Coordinates of C-alpha atoms in Angstrom, one line a residue:
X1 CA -33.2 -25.5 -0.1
X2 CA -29.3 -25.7 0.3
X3 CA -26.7 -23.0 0.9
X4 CA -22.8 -23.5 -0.5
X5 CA -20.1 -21.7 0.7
X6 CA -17.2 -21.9 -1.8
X7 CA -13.7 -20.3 0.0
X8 CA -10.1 -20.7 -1.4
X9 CA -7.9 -23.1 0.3
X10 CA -4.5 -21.4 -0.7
X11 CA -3.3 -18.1 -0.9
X12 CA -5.8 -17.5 -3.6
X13 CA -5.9 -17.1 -7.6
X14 CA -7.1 -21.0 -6.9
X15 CA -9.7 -21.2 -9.9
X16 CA -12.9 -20.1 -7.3
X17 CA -14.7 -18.5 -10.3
X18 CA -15.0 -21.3 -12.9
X19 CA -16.2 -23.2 -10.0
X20 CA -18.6 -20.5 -8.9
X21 CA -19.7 -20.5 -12.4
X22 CA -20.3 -24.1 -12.3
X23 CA -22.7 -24.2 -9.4
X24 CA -24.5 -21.5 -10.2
X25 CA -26.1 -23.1 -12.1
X26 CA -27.8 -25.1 -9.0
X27 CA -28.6 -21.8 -7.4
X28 CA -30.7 -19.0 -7.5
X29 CA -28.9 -16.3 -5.6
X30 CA -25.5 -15.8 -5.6
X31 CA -23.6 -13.9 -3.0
X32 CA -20.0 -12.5 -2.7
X33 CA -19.2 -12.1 0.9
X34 CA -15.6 -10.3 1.1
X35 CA -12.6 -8.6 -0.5
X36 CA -12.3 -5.9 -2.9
X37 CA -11.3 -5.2 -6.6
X38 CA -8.2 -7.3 -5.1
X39 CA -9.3 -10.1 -6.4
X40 CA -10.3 -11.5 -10.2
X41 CA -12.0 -14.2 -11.2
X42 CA -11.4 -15.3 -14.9
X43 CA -13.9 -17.4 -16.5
X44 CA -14.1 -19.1 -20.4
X45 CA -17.9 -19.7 -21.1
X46 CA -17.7 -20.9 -24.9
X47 CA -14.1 -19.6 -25.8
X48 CA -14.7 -16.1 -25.0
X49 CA -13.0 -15.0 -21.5
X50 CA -14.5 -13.4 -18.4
X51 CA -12.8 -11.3 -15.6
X52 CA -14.6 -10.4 -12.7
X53 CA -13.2 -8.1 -9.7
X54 CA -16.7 -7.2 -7.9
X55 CA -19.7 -8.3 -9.6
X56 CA -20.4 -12.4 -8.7
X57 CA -19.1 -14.5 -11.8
X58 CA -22.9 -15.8 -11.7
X59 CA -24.0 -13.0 -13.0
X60 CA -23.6 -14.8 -16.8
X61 CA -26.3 -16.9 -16.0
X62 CA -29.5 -14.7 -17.2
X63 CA -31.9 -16.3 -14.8
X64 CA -29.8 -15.7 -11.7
X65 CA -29.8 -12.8 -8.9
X66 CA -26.5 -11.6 -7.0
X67 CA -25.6 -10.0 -4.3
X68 CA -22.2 -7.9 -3.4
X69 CA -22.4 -8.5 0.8
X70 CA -21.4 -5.9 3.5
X71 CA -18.1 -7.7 4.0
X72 CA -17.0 -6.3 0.8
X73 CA -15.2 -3.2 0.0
X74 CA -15.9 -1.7 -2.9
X75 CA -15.0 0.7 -5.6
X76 CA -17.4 2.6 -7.2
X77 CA -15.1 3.1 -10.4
X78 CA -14.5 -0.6 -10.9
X79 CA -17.8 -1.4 -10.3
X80 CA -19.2 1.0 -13.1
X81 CA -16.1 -0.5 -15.2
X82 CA -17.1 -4.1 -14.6
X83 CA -20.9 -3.0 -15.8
X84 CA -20.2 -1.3 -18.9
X85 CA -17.8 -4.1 -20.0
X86 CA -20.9 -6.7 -19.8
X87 CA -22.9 -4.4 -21.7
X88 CA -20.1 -4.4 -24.2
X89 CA -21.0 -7.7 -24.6
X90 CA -24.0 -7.8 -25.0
X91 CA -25.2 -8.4 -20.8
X92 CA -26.6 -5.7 -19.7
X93 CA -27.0 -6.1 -15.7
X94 CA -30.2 -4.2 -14.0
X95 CA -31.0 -4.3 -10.3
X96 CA -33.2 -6.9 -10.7
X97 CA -30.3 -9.3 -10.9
X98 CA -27.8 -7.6 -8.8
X99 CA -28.0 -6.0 -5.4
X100 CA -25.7 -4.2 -3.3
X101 CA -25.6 -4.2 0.3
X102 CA -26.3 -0.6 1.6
X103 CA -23.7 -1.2 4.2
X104 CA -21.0 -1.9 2.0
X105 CA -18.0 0.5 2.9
X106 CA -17.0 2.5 -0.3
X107 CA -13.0 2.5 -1.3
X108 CA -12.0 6.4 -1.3
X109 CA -8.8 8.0 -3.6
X110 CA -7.4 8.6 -0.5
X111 CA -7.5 4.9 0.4
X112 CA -5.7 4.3 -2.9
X113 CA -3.0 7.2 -2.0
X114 CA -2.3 5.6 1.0
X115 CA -1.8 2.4 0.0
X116 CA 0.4 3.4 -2.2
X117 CA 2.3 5.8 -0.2
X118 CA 2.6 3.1 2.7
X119 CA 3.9 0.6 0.5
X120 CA 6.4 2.7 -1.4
X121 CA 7.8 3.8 2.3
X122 CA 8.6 0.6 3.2
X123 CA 12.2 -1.3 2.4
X124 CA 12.8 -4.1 0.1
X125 CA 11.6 -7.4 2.0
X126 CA 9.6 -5.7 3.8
X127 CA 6.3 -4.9 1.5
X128 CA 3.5 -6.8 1.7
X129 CA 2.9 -7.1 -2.1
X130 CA -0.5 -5.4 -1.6
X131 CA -2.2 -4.8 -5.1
X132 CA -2.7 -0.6 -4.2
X133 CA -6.4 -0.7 -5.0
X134 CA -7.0 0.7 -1.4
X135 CA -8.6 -2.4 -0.1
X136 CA -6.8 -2.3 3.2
X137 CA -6.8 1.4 4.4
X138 CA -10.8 1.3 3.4
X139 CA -11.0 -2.0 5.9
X140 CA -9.1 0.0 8.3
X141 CA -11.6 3.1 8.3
X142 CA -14.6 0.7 8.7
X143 CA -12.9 -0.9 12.0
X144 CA -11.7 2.1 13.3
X145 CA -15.6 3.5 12.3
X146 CA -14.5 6.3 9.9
X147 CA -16.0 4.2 7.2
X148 CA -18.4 5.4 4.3
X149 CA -21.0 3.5 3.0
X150 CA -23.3 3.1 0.3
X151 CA -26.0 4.0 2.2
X152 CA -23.7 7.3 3.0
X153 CA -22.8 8.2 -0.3
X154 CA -27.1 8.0 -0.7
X155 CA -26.8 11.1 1.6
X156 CA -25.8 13.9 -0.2
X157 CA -25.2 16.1 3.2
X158 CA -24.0 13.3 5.2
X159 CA -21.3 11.9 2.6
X160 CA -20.1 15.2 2.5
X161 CA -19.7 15.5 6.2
X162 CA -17.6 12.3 6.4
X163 CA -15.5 12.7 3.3
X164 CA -14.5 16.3 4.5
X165 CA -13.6 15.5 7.8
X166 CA -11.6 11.8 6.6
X167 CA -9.5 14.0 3.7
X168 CA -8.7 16.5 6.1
X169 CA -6.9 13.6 8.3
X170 CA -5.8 11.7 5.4
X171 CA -4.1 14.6 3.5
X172 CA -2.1 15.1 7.3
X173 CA -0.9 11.4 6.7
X174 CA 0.1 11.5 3.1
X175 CA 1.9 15.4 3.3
X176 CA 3.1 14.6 6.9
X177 CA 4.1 11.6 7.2
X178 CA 4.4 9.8 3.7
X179 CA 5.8 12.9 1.9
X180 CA 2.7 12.1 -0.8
X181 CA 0.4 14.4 -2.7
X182 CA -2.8 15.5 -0.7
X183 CA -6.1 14.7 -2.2
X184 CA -9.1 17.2 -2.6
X185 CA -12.3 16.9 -0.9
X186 CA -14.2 18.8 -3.9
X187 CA -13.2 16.6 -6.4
X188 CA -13.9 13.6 -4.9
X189 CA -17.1 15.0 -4.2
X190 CA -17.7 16.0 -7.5
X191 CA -16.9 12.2 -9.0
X192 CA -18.7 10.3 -6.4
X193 CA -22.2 12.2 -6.5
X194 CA -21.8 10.8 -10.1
X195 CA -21.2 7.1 -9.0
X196 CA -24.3 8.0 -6.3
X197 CA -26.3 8.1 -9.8
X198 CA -25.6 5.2 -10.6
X199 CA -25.4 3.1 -7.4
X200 CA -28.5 4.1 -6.2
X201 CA -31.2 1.6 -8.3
X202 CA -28.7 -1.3 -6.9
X203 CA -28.7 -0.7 -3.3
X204 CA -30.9 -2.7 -1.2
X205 CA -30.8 -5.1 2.0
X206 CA -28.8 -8.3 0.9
X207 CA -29.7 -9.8 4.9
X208 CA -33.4 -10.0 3.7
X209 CA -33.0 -11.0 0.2
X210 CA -30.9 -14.0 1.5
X211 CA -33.3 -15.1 4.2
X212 CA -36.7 -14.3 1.5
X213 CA -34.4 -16.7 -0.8
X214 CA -34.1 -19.1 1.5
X215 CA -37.8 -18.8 2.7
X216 CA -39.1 -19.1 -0.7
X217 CA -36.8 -22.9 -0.9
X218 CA -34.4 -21.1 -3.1
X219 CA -30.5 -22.4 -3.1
X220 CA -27.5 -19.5 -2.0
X221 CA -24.2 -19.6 -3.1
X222 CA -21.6 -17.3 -1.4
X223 CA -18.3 -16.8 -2.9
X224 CA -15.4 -15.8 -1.3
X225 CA -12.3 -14.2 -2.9
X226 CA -8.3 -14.5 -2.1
X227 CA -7.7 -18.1 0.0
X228 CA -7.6 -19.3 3.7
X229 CA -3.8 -18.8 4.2
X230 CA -4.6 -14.6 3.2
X231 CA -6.9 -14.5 5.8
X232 CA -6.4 -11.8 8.2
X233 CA -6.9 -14.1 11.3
X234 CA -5.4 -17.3 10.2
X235 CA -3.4 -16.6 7.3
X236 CA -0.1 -16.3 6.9
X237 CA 0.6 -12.6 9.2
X238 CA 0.9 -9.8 8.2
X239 CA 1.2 -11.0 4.6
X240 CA -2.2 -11.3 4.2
X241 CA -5.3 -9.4 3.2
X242 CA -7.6 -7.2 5.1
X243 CA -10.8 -9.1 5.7
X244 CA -11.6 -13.2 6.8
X245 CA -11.4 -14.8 3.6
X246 CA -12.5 -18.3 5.5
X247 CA -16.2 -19.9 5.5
X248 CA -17.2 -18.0 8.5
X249 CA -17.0 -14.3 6.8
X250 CA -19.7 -15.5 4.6
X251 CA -22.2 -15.0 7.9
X252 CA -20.6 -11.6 8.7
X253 CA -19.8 -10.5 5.4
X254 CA -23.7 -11.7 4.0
X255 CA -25.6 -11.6 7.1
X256 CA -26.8 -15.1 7.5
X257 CA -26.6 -17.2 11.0
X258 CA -24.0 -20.4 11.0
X259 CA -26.9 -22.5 11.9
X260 CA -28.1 -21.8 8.0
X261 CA -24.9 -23.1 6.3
X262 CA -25.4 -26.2 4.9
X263 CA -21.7 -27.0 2.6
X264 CA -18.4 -26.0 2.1
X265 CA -17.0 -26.2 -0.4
X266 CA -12.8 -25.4 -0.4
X267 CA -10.9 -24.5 -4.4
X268 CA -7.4 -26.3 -4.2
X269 CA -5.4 -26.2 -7.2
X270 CA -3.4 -29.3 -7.9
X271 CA -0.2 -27.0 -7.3
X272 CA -0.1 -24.0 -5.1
X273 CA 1.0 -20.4 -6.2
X274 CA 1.3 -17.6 -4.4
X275 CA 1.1 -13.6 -5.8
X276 CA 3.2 -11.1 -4.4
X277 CA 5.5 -10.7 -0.8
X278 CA 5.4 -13.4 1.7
X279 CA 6.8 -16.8 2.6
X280 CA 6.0 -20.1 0.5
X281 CA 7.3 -23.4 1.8
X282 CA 6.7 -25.3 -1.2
X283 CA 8.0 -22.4 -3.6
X284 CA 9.7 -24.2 -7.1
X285 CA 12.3 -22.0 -8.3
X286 CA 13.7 -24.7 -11.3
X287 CA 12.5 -25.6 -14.8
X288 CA 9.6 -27.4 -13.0
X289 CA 8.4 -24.1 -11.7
X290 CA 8.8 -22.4 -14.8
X291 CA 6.8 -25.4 -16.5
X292 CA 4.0 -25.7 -14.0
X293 CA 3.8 -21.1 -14.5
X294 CA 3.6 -21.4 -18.3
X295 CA 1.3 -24.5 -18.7
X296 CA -0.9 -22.8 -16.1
X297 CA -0.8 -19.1 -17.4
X298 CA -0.1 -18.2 -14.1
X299 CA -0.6 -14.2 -14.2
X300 CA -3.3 -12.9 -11.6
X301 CA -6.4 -11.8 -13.2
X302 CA -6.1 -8.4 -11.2
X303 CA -2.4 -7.3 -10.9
X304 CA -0.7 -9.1 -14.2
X305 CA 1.9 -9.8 -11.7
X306 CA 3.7 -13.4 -12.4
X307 CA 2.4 -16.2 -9.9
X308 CA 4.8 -17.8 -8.1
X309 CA 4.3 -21.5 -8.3
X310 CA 5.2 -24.8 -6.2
X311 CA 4.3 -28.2 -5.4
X312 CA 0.8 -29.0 -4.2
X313 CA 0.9 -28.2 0.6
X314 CA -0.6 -30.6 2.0
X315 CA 0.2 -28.4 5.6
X316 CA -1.3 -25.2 3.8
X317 CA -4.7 -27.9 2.6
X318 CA -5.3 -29.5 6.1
X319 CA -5.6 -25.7 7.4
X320 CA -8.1 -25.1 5.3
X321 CA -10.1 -28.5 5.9
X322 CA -9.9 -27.4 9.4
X323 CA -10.6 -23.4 9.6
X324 CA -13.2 -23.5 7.1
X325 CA -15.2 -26.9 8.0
X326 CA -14.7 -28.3 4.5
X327 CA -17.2 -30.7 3.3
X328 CA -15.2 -31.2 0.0
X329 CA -12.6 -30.2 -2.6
X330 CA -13.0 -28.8 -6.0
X331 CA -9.5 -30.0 -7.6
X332 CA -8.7 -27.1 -9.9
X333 CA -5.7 -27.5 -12.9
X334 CA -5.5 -30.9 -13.1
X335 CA -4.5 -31.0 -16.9
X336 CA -1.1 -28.4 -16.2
X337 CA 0.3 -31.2 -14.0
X338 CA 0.2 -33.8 -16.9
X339 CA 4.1 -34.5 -18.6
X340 CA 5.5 -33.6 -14.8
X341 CA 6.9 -37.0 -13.4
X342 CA 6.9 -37.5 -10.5
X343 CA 4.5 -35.3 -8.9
X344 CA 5.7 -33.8 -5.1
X345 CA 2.6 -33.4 -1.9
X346 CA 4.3 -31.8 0.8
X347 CA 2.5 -34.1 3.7
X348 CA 4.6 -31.6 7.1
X349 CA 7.3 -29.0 7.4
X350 CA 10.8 -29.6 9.5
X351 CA 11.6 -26.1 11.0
X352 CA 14.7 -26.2 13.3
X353 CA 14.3 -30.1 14.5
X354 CA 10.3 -29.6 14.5
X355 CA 7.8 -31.5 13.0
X356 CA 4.9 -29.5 11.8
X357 CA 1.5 -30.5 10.3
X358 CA -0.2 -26.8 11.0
X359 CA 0.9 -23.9 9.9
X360 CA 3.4 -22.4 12.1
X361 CA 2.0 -18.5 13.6
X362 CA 5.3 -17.5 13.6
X363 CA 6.2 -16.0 10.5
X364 CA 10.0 -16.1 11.3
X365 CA 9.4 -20.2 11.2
X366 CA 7.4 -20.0 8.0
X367 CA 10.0 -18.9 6.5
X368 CA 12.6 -21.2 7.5
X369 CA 9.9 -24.1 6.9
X370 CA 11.3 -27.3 5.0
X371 CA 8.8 -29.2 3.6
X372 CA 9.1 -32.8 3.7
X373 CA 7.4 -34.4 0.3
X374 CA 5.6 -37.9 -0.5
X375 CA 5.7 -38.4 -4.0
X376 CA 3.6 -39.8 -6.4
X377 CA 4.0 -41.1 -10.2
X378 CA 2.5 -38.9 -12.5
X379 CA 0.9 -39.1 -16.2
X380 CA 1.0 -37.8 -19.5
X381 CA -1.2 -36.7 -22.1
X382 CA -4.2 -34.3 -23.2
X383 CA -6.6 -35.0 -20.3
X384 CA -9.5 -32.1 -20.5
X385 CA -11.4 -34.5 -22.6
X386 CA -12.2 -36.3 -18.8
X387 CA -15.6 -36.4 -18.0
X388 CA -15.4 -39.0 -15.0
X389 CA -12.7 -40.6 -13.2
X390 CA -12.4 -43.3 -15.4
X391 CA -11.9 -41.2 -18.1
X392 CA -7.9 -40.4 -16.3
X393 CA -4.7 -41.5 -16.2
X394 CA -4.6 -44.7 -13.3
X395 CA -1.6 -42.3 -11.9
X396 CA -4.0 -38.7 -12.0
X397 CA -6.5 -40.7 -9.8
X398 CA -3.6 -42.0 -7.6
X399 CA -2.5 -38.1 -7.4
X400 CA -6.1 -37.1 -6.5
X401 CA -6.8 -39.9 -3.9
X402 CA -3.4 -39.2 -2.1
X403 CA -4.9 -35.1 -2.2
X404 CA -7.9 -37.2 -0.5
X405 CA -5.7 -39.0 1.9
X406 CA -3.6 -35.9 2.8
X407 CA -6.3 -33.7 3.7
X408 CA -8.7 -35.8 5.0
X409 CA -11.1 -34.5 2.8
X410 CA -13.2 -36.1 -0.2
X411 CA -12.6 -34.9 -3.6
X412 CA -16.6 -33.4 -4.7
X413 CA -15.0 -31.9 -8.6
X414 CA -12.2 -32.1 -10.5
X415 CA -11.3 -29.8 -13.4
X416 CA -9.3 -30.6 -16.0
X417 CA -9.5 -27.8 -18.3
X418 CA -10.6 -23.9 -18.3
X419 CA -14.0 -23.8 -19.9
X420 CA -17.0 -24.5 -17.9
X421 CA -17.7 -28.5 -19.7
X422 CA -14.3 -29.5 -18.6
X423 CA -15.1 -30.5 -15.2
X424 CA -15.3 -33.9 -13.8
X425 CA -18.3 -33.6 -11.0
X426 CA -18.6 -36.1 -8.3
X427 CA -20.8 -34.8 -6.1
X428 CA -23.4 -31.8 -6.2
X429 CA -23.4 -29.7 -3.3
X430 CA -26.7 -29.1 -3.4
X431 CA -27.4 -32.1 -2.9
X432 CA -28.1 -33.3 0.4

């Protein structure tokens, strides 16, 4: 029995479901631990393309249970969405293969309102970037305990309690104070007795089905969504997200003890890109950046937005080695950085005079950050045909020793192309 956490060592969009994919087929429950309908995975499983915003990407393995964990926020509307597309291809998904956590909170309209009515108030420079899906103002009721949950919405009588009294202080904030449209309490009421329908076969305890899992000598995967420098904690503040996107939230967010995790896996794409608001040290605004976006179809799977794309941080990596405990990388994008000679690793950043290996916590220095770049030779030609190490450019395996050597991490996979055979892997995981 093994359990694999698999985190984001970036500010996300860093390839975490092909690589999910991957292992899933070492596991037999697959767990997402936080986020919202924020986040997309995009997968390509024999030429046709996969986008998932809720449901674990190992649900296209037919022999495989998963598991959306309390730590995630979720909307009911996406989630139906995201179930109907499968069956539109042909993957119908019952609860025997996918469970709920009954104390996952639900996103609200009014969380969407708000989000959008915040975000719209603010001035130029000053928005987050935040995708309007509601994730944050539904984290926000669930820490301030105004929350609904699944288990809620189960309860007829008691939903209804909680969603009157929540719209009648949310519609205060949006005529009040954001100048926005209220919403109505009926209405919602109305739609989400529908999703209550629905939800209901898929609610369970996701605690207990980890730990009989487990029990049984089963293997767990827990995916997380966005990357370590959106984490709310030790990300890059207050452009961020609204849950801990680092290893650790897969014990809160699943409901599993430390003591239990075995590996951790971190996603680092052999560049770095960033979606939306927020500072970027290694940010490329030349024809390399515009290369490096193109090659890698850099869009987010959720938004559509543009990615904004720079050299590989070696500051932002070592972060991640340390918050999350990394026991290896999964190199993600290898093939977009062929042609692109030479290649930049940001090893520190200078910020007035100052050396820095960490991430600053003062966003005022992030922003002034210079990074200072070691850089490496780099290679041409098609290489997703790669199926070992030898199978690469002498100057691709330079590039992925000096990731080694910068982060003090070993490299575990390497992927060299989008669909799920293109993948160089080292070493399993789940393998002790």
């Amino acid at each position: 029995m093994s359990t694999v956490v698999v985190v984001g060592t970036q500010w996300g969009d860093e390839g975490k479901g092909k690589i999910v994919d991957l292992l899933t087929e070492y596991a037999d429950l697959i767990v997402r631990f936080q986020g919202g309908n924020n986040a997309g995975h995009t997968l390509v499983v024999d030429g046709e393309k996969f986008i998932f915003h809720l449901i674990p990407s190992g649900i296209l393995y037919e022999d495989k249970r998963c598991a959306i964990g309390n730590g995630v926020v979720l909307d009911p509307g996406v989630f139906i969405e995201e179930l109907e597309g499968l069956e539109k291809k042909g993957k119908k998904i019952t609860a025997e293969r996918l469970t709920i956590s009954e104390n996952t909170h639900l996103i609200m309209p009014y969380h969407k309102a708000l989000d959008h009515a915040r975000e719209a108030a603010k001035s130029e420079g000053k928005k987050i970037g935040t995708t309007g899906r509601g994730i944050g103002p539904c984290y926000e009721d669930k820490i301030v305990r105004n929350g609904i949950k699944v288990t809620d919405l189960l309860d007829s009588q008691l939903f209804r309690e909680k969603l009157e009294n929540n719209v009648a202080e949310k519609n205060f904030l949006l005529t009040k104070m954001l100048d926005a449209e209220p919403v109505d309490a009926d209405a919602i009421y109305d739609q989400y007795m529908k999703y209550a329908e629905v939800l209901a076969p898929f609610a369970g305890n996701v605690s207990v089905i980890i730990d009989e899992t487990m029990k049984r000598g089963g293997n767990v995967l827990f995916e997380g969504a966005q990357g370590t420098q959106l984490d709310i904690d030790h990300g890059t503040y207050p452009f961020v997200t609204s849950s801990n996107t680092v290893a650790g939230g897969a014990c809160c967010g699943a409901g599993i003890g430390p003591s239990r995790i075995d590996c951790v896996i971190g996603i680092c794409k052999a560049y770095t890109t960033r979606v939306g608001s927020g500072p970027f040290p290694t940010e490329l605004f030349d024809d390399t950046g515009d290369l490096i976006q193109r090659k890698g179809a850099e869009f987010g799977a959720t938004t559509g937005r543009r990615r904004r794309c720079g050299w590989l941080d070696g500051v932002v990596l070592r972060d991640a080695v340390r918050l999350n405990g990394l026991n290896g990388l999964a190199i993600t994008k290898l093939d977009v950085m062929s042609d692109i000679d030479p290649v930049s690793i940001c090893e520190s950043y200078e910020v007035d005079g100052q050396d820095f290996r960490s991430m600053p916590s003062n966003i005022r220095k992030v922003e002034k950050a210079k990074p200072v770049y070691r850089k490496v030779n780099g290679w041409s030609g098609d290489i997703t045909g790669a199926r070992s190490l030898d199978d690469l450019p002498k100057e691709a395996r330079d590039y992925i020793k000096t990731i080694e050597e910068t982060s003090g991490t070993p490299v575990s996979i390497v992927s060299v192309g989008p669909d799920r055979d293109e993948t160089i892997l080292l070493r399993n995981p789940f393998e002790k």
